[in-house]
mmCIF file of C-alpha atoms in Angstrom:
data_model
loop_
_atom_site.group_PDB
_atom_site.id
_atom_site.type_symbol
_atom_site.label_atom_id
_atom_site.label_comp_id
_atom_site.label_asym_id
_atom_site.label_seq_id
_atom_site.Cartn_x
_atom_site.Cartn_y
_atom_site.Cartn_z
ATOM 1 C CA MET A 1 8.050 210.699 -21.232
ATOM 2 C CA GLU A 2 11.121 210.802 -18.707
ATOM 3 C CA GLY A 3 13.510 211.487 -21.611
ATOM 4 C CA VAL A 4 11.221 214.381 -22.748
ATOM 5 C CA ILE A 5 11.330 215.805 -19.093
ATOM 6 C CA LEU A 6 15.061 215.290 -19.007
ATOM 7 C CA GLU A 7 15.654 217.087 -22.328
ATOM 8 C CA LYS A 8 13.413 219.992 -21.384
ATOM 9 C CA ARG A 9 15.413 220.425 -18.079
ATOM 10 C CA ILE A 10 18.740 219.953 -19.734
ATOM 11 C CA GLU A 11 17.868 223.246 -21.831
ATOM 12 C CA GLN A 12 17.770 225.245 -18.839
ATOM 13 C CA TRP A 13 20.760 227.313 -17.750
ATOM 14 C CA ILE A 14 21.922 226.176 -14.315
ATOM 15 C CA PRO A 15 25.218 227.597 -12.848
ATOM 16 C CA ILE A 16 26.918 224.188 -11.929
ATOM 17 C CA VAL A 17 27.010 220.400 -12.759
ATOM 18 C CA TYR A 18 28.266 217.993 -10.029
ATOM 19 C CA LEU A 19 29.820 215.001 -11.418
ATOM 20 C CA PHE A 20 29.449 211.852 -9.029
ATOM 21 C CA GLY A 21 32.604 210.043 -8.758
ATOM 22 C CA GLN A 22 32.940 206.922 -11.070
ATOM 23 C CA THR A 23 35.477 204.247 -11.358
ATOM 24 C CA SER A 24 37.778 204.670 -14.463
ATOM 25 C CA ASP A 25 35.705 202.253 -16.240
ATOM 26 C CA ASN A 26 32.718 204.520 -16.182
ATOM 27 C CA GLN A 27 34.187 207.971 -15.838
ATOM 28 C CA ILE A 28 33.745 209.006 -19.439
ATOM 29 C CA SER A 29 30.082 208.830 -18.881
ATOM 30 C CA VAL A 30 29.978 211.759 -16.665
ATOM 31 C CA LEU A 31 32.792 213.534 -17.942
ATOM 32 C CA SER A 32 31.496 213.849 -21.386
ATOM 33 C CA ARG A 33 28.026 214.957 -19.909
ATOM 34 C CA GLY A 34 29.727 217.744 -18.057
ATOM 35 C CA MET A 35 31.781 218.723 -21.072
ATOM 36 C CA GLU A 36 28.735 218.649 -23.290
ATOM 37 C CA LEU A 37 26.801 220.862 -20.874
ATOM 38 C CA TRP A 38 29.696 223.294 -20.529
ATOM 39 C CA LYS A 39 30.295 223.408 -24.312
ATOM 40 C CA LYS A 40 26.532 224.045 -25.019
ATOM 41 C CA LYS A 41 26.831 227.085 -22.315
ATOM 42 C CA LEU A 42 24.060 225.251 -20.239
ATOM 43 C CA VAL A 43 26.542 225.474 -16.997
ATOM 44 C CA ALA A 44 29.229 227.797 -16.160
ATOM 45 C CA SER A 45 31.360 225.351 -13.967
ATOM 46 C CA ILE A 46 31.823 221.594 -13.566
ATOM 47 C CA LEU A 47 32.089 220.544 -9.800
ATOM 48 C CA ILE A 48 34.282 217.535 -9.009
ATOM 49 C CA ASN A 49 34.894 215.712 -5.885
ATOM 50 C CA ASP A 50 38.457 216.679 -4.305
ATOM 51 C CA GLY A 51 38.167 214.091 -1.537
ATOM 52 C CA GLU A 52 39.557 210.614 -0.863
ATOM 53 C CA ILE A 53 40.684 208.352 -3.887
ATOM 54 C CA LYS A 54 41.194 204.971 -2.424
ATOM 55 C CA HIS A 55 37.994 203.265 -3.713
ATOM 56 C CA GLY A 56 38.380 203.142 -7.729
ATOM 57 C CA TYR A 57 37.609 206.765 -8.088
ATOM 58 C CA PRO A 58 40.649 208.394 -10.016
ATOM 59 C CA GLY A 59 40.337 211.731 -8.186
ATOM 60 C CA PHE A 60 40.016 215.464 -9.000
ATOM 61 C CA ALA A 61 43.566 215.712 -10.523
ATOM 62 C CA SER A 62 42.757 213.037 -13.104
ATOM 63 C CA TRP A 63 39.257 214.114 -13.961
ATOM 64 C CA LYS A 64 40.496 217.638 -14.245
ATOM 65 C CA HIS A 65 43.060 216.475 -16.735
ATOM 66 C CA GLU A 66 40.634 214.692 -18.671
ATOM 67 C CA LEU A 67 38.182 217.659 -18.829
ATOM 68 C CA LEU A 68 41.105 220.079 -19.917
ATOM 69 C CA ARG A 69 42.050 217.558 -22.744
ATOM 70 C CA MET A 70 38.311 217.557 -23.706
ATOM 71 C CA GLY A 71 38.353 221.246 -24.212
ATOM 72 C CA VAL A 72 36.895 222.661 -20.958
ATOM 73 C CA VAL A 73 38.817 225.736 -19.537
ATOM 74 C CA GLU A 74 40.650 225.428 -16.331
ATOM 75 C CA ASN A 75 38.637 228.114 -14.608
ATOM 76 C CA ALA A 76 35.219 226.277 -15.282
ATOM 77 C CA ILE A 77 36.536 223.081 -13.311
ATOM 78 C CA LEU A 78 35.788 223.407 -9.692
ATOM 79 C CA PRO A 79 37.047 221.165 -6.767
ATOM 80 C CA LEU A 80 34.378 220.020 -3.925
ATOM 81 C CA ARG A 81 36.345 219.948 -0.734
ATOM 82 C CA SER A 82 34.627 219.017 2.274
ATOM 83 C CA ASN A 83 35.730 216.950 5.379
ATOM 84 C CA ILE A 84 32.828 214.559 4.693
ATOM 85 C CA LEU A 85 34.828 213.477 1.542
ATOM 86 C CA ASN A 86 37.878 212.484 3.471
ATOM 87 C CA GLU A 87 36.887 209.233 4.645
ATOM 88 C CA ASN A 88 34.466 206.590 3.436
ATOM 89 C CA VAL A 89 33.404 208.418 0.126
ATOM 90 C CA ASN A 90 30.266 207.017 -1.122
ATOM 91 C CA THR A 91 27.061 208.261 -3.188
ATOM 92 C CA TYR A 92 25.405 209.582 0.017
ATOM 93 C CA THR A 93 28.625 211.342 1.302
ATOM 94 C CA GLU A 94 29.162 212.996 -2.015
ATOM 95 C CA ALA A 95 25.548 213.947 -1.803
ATOM 96 C CA ARG A 96 25.749 215.434 1.633
ATOM 97 C CA ALA A 97 28.893 217.306 0.688
ATOM 98 C CA LEU A 98 27.330 218.656 -2.369
ATOM 99 C CA VAL A 99 24.320 220.019 -0.785
ATOM 100 C CA LEU A 100 26.145 221.551 2.188
ATOM 101 C CA TYR A 101 28.462 223.177 -0.454
ATOM 102 C CA ALA A 102 25.571 224.376 -2.333
ATOM 103 C CA ARG A 103 23.913 225.914 0.609
ATOM 104 C CA ALA A 104 27.234 227.752 1.712
ATOM 105 C CA HIS A 105 27.413 229.181 -1.708
ATOM 106 C CA GLY A 106 23.873 230.217 -2.059
ATOM 107 C CA TRP A 107 23.193 228.052 -5.121
ATOM 108 C CA LYS A 108 19.575 227.593 -5.880
ATOM 109 C CA ARG A 109 19.840 225.129 -8.774
ATOM 110 C CA ILE A 110 22.393 222.498 -9.597
ATOM 111 C CA TYR A 111 22.600 219.552 -12.105
ATOM 112 C CA ILE A 112 23.909 216.337 -11.034
ATOM 113 C CA SER A 113 25.463 213.648 -13.367
ATOM 114 C CA ALA A 114 26.229 209.999 -12.771
ATOM 115 C CA SER A 115 26.418 206.969 -14.969
ATOM 116 C CA PRO A 116 22.958 205.992 -16.270
ATOM 117 C CA PHE A 117 22.845 202.843 -13.996
ATOM 118 C CA HIS A 118 23.900 205.070 -11.013
ATOM 119 C CA GLN A 119 21.833 208.096 -11.850
ATOM 120 C CA LEU A 120 18.671 207.037 -9.692
ATOM 121 C CA ARG A 121 20.573 206.414 -6.495
ATOM 122 C CA ALA A 122 22.564 209.740 -7.066
ATOM 123 C CA PHE A 123 19.238 211.710 -7.387
ATOM 124 C CA ILE A 124 17.491 209.958 -4.455
ATOM 125 C CA SER A 125 20.642 210.306 -2.268
ATOM 126 C CA THR A 126 20.802 214.208 -3.113
ATOM 127 C CA VAL A 127 17.118 214.711 -2.692
ATOM 128 C CA SER A 128 17.191 212.914 0.620
ATOM 129 C CA VAL A 129 20.022 215.275 1.748
ATOM 130 C CA LEU A 130 18.529 218.443 0.426
ATOM 131 C CA LEU A 131 15.033 217.683 2.038
ATOM 132 C CA ARG A 132 16.818 217.648 5.584
ATOM 133 C CA GLU A 133 19.516 220.275 4.889
ATOM 134 C CA TYR A 134 18.408 222.741 2.294
ATOM 135 C CA PRO A 135 14.891 222.263 1.034
ATOM 136 C CA SER A 136 14.826 225.152 -1.161
ATOM 137 C CA LEU A 137 17.644 223.496 -3.358
ATOM 138 C CA CYS A 138 16.407 222.415 -6.958
ATOM 139 C CA VAL A 139 18.449 219.547 -8.246
ATOM 140 C CA TYR A 140 18.093 218.346 -12.008
ATOM 141 C CA ASN A 141 19.262 215.238 -13.733
ATOM 142 C CA ALA A 142 21.901 215.244 -16.480
ATOM 143 C CA VAL A 143 22.198 211.606 -16.815
ATOM 144 C CA GLY A 144 25.821 210.567 -17.890
ATOM 145 C CA THR A 145 26.229 209.598 -21.723
ATOM 146 C CA PRO A 146 25.303 205.846 -22.124
ATOM 147 C CA LEU A 147 28.138 203.413 -22.587
ATOM 148 C CA PRO A 148 27.787 199.843 -23.751
ATOM 149 C CA TRP A 149 25.368 198.039 -21.252
ATOM 150 C CA SER A 150 27.084 194.600 -21.909
ATOM 151 C CA GLU A 151 30.414 195.699 -21.177
ATOM 152 C CA THR A 152 32.166 194.183 -17.978
ATOM 153 C CA VAL A 153 33.178 196.860 -15.816
ATOM 154 C CA ARG A 154 34.004 197.853 -11.875
ATOM 155 C CA HIS A 155 31.547 199.954 -9.913
ATOM 156 C CA SER A 156 30.644 200.703 -6.357
ATOM 157 C CA GLN A 157 34.196 201.892 -5.084
ATOM 158 C CA GLY A 158 35.718 199.119 -7.628
ATOM 159 C CA THR A 159 34.198 196.483 -5.370
ATOM 160 C CA LEU A 160 31.711 195.233 -7.863
ATOM 161 C CA ILE A 161 32.582 193.671 -11.275
ATOM 162 C CA GLY A 162 30.000 192.936 -13.943
ATOM 163 C CA LYS A 163 28.168 194.102 -16.850
ATOM 164 C CA ARG A 164 26.416 197.649 -16.590
ATOM 165 C CA ARG A 165 23.115 196.291 -17.210
ATOM 166 C CA ASP A 166 23.338 194.136 -14.264
ATOM 167 C CA PHE A 167 24.305 197.127 -11.851
ATOM 168 C CA LEU A 168 20.720 198.234 -12.435
ATOM 169 C CA LYS A 169 19.654 195.541 -10.027
ATOM 170 C CA THR A 170 22.439 195.968 -7.510
ATOM 171 C CA GLU A 171 21.603 199.817 -7.610
ATOM 172 C CA LEU A 172 17.910 199.203 -6.860
ATOM 173 C CA GLU A 173 19.042 196.906 -4.055
ATOM 174 C CA SER A 174 21.241 199.473 -2.565
ATOM 175 C CA ILE A 175 18.586 202.154 -2.664
ATOM 176 C CA TYR A 176 16.269 199.805 -0.682
ATOM 177 C CA CYS A 177 19.051 198.916 1.812
ATOM 178 C CA TYR A 178 20.036 202.590 2.391
ATOM 179 C CA TYR A 179 16.133 203.323 2.835
ATOM 180 C CA LEU A 180 15.889 200.712 5.336
ATOM 181 C CA LYS A 181 19.121 202.295 7.189
ATOM 182 C CA GLY A 182 17.295 205.677 7.259
ATOM 183 C CA ASP A 183 19.767 207.301 4.785
ATOM 184 C CA LEU A 184 17.334 207.711 2.067
ATOM 185 C CA VAL A 185 13.810 209.099 2.389
ATOM 186 C CA PRO A 186 10.900 207.194 1.254
ATOM 187 C CA PRO A 187 10.074 207.038 -2.420
ATOM 188 C CA GLU A 188 6.721 209.176 -1.768
ATOM 189 C CA LYS A 189 9.061 212.096 -0.569
ATOM 190 C CA VAL A 190 11.369 211.821 -3.584
ATOM 191 C CA LEU A 191 8.205 211.904 -5.965
ATOM 192 C CA ALA A 192 6.720 214.581 -3.960
ATOM 193 C CA TYR A 193 9.975 216.640 -4.484
ATOM 194 C CA LEU A 194 9.541 216.289 -8.223
#
């Protein structure tokens, strides 16, 4: 059922897709999804974090180079610049910068893309911010293309090393931790948003 909902939503034209930062081990997942949406003319632009790159994320210039190599035209690749992204970049700060940027530009709908094991936290983080900052924004999931689940990779700012399938558990633990901290809204609010 979820796959059907996702596929129907991916057939909608939405002006922009934001690619959540990933380590180099996982970047092809979101880069290929962004390229696919652009090539199918489902988005006009691909938005990429242009902030700090200390923690495993290769950075805007590297990702732009990869997207150009994949056939995306230069003027379709946009930098997300925000003071929020200059220190301690993480999923929540990316979501906050994205929502505030969307509000400043008057965007009503956006796609977000993260690696499959990271998509849930990226979505919950984005919904948590938009409910507080820009409740009229509609966010849709464009899950990154799957990569081998049994492959050992780096994740979470390069600090976690393990198999992608094992990151499903750590992502759920992170969601719970950030919910308790107050960064993320309760699950009921996320479900109500849907």
